[in-house]
Short mmCIF file of C-alpha atoms and ligand atoms in Angstrom, two decimals:
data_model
loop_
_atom_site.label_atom_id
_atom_site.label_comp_id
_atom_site.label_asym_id
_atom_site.label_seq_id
_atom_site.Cartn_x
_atom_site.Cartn_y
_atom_site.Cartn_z
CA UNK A 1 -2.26 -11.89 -16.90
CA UNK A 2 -0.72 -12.47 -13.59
CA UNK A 3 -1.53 -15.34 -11.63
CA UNK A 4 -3.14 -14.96 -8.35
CA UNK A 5 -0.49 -16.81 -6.88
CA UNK A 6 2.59 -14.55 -8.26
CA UNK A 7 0.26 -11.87 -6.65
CA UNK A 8 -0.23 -13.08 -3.28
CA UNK A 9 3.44 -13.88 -3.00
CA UNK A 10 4.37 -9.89 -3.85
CA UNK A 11 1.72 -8.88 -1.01
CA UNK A 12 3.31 -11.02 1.45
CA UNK A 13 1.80 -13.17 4.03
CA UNK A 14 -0.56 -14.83 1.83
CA UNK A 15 2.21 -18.09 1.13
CA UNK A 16 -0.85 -20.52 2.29
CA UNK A 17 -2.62 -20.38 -0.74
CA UNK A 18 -0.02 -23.10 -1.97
CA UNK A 19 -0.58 -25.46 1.10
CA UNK A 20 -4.35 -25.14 1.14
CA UNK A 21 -4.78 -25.60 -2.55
CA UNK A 22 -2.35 -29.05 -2.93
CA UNK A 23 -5.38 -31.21 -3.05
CA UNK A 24 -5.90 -29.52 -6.24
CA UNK A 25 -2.96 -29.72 -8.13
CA UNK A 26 -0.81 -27.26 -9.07
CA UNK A 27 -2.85 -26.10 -12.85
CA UNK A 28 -5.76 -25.27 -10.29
CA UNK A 29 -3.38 -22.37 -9.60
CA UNK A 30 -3.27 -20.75 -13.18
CA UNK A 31 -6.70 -20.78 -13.84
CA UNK A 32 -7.89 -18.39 -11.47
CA UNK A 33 -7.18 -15.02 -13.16
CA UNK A 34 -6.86 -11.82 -10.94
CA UNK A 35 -9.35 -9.83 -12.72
CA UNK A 36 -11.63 -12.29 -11.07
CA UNK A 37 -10.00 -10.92 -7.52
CA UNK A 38 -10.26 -7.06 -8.45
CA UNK A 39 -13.89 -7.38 -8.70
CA UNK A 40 -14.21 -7.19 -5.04
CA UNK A 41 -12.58 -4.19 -4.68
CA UNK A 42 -13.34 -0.37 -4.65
CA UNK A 43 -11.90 1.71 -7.42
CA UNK A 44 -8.27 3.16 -4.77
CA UNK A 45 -8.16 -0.29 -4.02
CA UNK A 46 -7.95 -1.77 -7.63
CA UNK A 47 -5.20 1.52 -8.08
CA UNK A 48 -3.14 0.64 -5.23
CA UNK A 49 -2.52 -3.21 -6.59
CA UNK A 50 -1.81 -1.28 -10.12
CA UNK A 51 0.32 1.20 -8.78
CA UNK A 52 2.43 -1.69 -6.59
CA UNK A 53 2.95 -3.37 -10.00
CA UNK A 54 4.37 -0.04 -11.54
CA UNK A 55 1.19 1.50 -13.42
CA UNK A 56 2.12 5.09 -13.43
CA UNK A 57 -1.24 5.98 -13.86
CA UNK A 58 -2.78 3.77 -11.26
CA UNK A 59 -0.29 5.87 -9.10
CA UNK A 60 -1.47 9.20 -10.34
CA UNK A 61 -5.14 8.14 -9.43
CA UNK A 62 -4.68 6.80 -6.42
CA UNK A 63 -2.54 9.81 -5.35
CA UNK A 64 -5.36 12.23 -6.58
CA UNK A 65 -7.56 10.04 -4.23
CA UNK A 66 -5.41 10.64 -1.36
CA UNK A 67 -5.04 14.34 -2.08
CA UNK A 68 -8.97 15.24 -1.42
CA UNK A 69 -8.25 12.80 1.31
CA UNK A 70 -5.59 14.99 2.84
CA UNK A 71 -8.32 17.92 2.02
CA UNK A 72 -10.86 16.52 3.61
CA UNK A 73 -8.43 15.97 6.77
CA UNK A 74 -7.36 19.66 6.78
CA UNK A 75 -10.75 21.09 6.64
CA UNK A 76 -11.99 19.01 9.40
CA UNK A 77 -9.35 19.69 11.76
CA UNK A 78 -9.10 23.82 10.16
CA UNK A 79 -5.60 23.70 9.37
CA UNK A 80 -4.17 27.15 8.75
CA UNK A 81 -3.17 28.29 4.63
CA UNK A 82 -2.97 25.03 3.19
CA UNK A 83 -2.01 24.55 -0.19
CA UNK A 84 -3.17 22.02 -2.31
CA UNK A 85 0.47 21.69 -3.48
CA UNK A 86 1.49 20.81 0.39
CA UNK A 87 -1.67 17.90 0.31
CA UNK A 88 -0.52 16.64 -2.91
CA UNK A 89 2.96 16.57 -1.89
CA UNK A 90 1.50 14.74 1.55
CA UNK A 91 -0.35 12.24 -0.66
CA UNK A 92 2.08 11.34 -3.07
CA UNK A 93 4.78 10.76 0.19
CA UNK A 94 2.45 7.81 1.67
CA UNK A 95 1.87 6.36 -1.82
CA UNK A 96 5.70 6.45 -2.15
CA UNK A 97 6.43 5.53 1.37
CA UNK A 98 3.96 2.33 1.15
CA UNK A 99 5.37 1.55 -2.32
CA UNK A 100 8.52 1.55 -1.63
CA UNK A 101 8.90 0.22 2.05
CA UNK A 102 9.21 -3.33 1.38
CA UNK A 103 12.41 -4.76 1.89
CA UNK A 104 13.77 -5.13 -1.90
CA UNK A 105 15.74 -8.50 -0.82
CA UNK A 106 12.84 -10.22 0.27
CA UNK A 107 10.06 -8.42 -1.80
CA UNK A 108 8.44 -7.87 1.52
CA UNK A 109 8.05 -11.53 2.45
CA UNK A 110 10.40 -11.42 5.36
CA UNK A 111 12.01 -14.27 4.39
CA UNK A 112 14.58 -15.93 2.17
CA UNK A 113 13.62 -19.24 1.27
CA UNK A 114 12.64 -20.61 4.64
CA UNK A 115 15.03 -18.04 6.63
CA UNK A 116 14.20 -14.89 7.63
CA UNK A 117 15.72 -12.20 5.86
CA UNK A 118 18.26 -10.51 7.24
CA UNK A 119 18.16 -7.15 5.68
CA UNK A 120 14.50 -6.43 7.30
CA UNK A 121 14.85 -8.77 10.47
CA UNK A 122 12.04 -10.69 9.00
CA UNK A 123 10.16 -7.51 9.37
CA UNK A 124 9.59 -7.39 5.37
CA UNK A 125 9.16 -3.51 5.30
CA UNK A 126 10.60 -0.44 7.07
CA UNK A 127 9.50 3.14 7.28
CA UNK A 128 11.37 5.80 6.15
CA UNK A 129 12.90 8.44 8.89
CA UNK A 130 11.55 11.67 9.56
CA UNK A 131 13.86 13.41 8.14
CA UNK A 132 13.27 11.95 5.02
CA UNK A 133 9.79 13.04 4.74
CA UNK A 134 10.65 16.16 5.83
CA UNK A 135 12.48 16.70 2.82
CA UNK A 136 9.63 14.99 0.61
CA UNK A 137 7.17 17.51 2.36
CA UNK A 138 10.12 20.31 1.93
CA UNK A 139 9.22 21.31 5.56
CA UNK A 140 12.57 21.72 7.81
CA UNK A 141 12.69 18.92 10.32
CA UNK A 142 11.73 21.02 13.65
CA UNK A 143 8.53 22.08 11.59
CA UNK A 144 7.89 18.39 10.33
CA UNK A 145 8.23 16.70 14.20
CA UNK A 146 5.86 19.72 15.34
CA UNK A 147 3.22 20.58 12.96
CA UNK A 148 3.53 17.72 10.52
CA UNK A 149 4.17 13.93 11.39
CA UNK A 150 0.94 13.90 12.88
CA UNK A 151 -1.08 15.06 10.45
CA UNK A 152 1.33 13.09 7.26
CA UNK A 153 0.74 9.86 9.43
CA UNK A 154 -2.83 10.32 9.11
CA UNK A 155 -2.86 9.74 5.75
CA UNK A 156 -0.31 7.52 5.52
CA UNK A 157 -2.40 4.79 7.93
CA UNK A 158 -5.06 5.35 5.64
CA UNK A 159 -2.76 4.39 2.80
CA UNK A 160 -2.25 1.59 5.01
CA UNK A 161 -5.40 0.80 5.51
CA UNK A 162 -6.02 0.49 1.83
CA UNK A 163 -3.45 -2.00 1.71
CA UNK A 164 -4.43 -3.79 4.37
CA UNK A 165 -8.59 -4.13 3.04
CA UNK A 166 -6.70 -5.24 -0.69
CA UNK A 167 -4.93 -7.74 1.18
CA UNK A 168 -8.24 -9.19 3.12
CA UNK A 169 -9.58 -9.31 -0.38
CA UNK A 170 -6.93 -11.13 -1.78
CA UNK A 171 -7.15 -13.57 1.23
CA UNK A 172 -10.81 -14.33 1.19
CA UNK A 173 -10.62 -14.68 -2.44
CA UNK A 174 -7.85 -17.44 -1.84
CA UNK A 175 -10.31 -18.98 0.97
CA UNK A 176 -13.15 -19.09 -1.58
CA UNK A 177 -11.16 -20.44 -4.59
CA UNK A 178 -9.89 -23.18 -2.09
CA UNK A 179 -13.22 -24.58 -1.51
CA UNK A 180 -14.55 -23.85 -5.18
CA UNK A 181 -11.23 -26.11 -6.78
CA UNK A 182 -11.62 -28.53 -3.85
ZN1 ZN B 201 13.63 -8.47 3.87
#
């Protein structure tokens, strides 16, 4: 089982659980178990920490999640012959795109030991170009700028968003083990 602390060092940004918890000592750490932490979380949410560690079919579901997402977006605003192929395709690129934007030098931290990293600028992530998803979508670019990024970065700030309500979890979770080890 990982430990919640191995965790909250992949997410990023969530380094203070080791400061707040010193009062504790460090075994305080390895007890708490992260199926404990998944409890709080909706059924994407518990696929999207899955899928970061590499579960294929955590992936698969969350993408399938994001697909009716996509759906649901296209129906609302009446996009024009839609295939589900095109949705999937859109879903699966902001799974990948999230997945796979963190900076593999620094795991997404931003920083090397206590410098910033210099292959993100401290940034921890970056997006991928246009072009890029152009390809992933297999629409040509001029299509992608006009039609598309708008409608891809819809669901890829929901992707986001999943991320960032997993990471809030994670964080009160730390807050609440804090005082319950204290
Ligand atoms: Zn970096």
């Amino acid at each position: 089982m990982m430990g919640i602390e191995r965790l909250a060092v992949m997410f990023g940004g969530c380094s203070s659980y080791r400061s707040d918890s010193r009062s504790t000592g460090g075994d305080a750490l390895s007890r708490v178990e992260v199926a404990g932490m998944l409890t709080g979380m909706r059924p994407h949410e518990v696929d999207f920490v899955y899928a970061f560690f590499g579960d294929k079919e955590a992936e698969l579901r969350l993408v399938a999640h994001l697909s009716l997402v996509a759906h649901e977006l296209a129906k609302r605003e009446a996009w024009k012959a839609i295939e589900d192929a095109m949705l999937e395709r859109m879903a699966y690129s902001a799974v990948r795109e999230i997945l796979d934007k963190r900076c593999k030098a620094c795991k997404g931290t931003g920083f090397k030991g206590i410098k910033a990293c210099c292959q993100c600028g401290g940034i921890g992530m970056s997006r991928i170009k246009d072009n890029g998803i152009a390809r992933w979508l297999q629409v040509d670019p001029s299509n992608y700028s006009r039609v598309w990024k708008r409608r891809y970065d819809c669901v890829f700030v929901y992707v986001q968003d999943i991320e960032f309500s997993v990471k809030s979890i994670i964080r009160r979770s730390e807050g609440r083990d804090a005082i319950l080890l204290a």
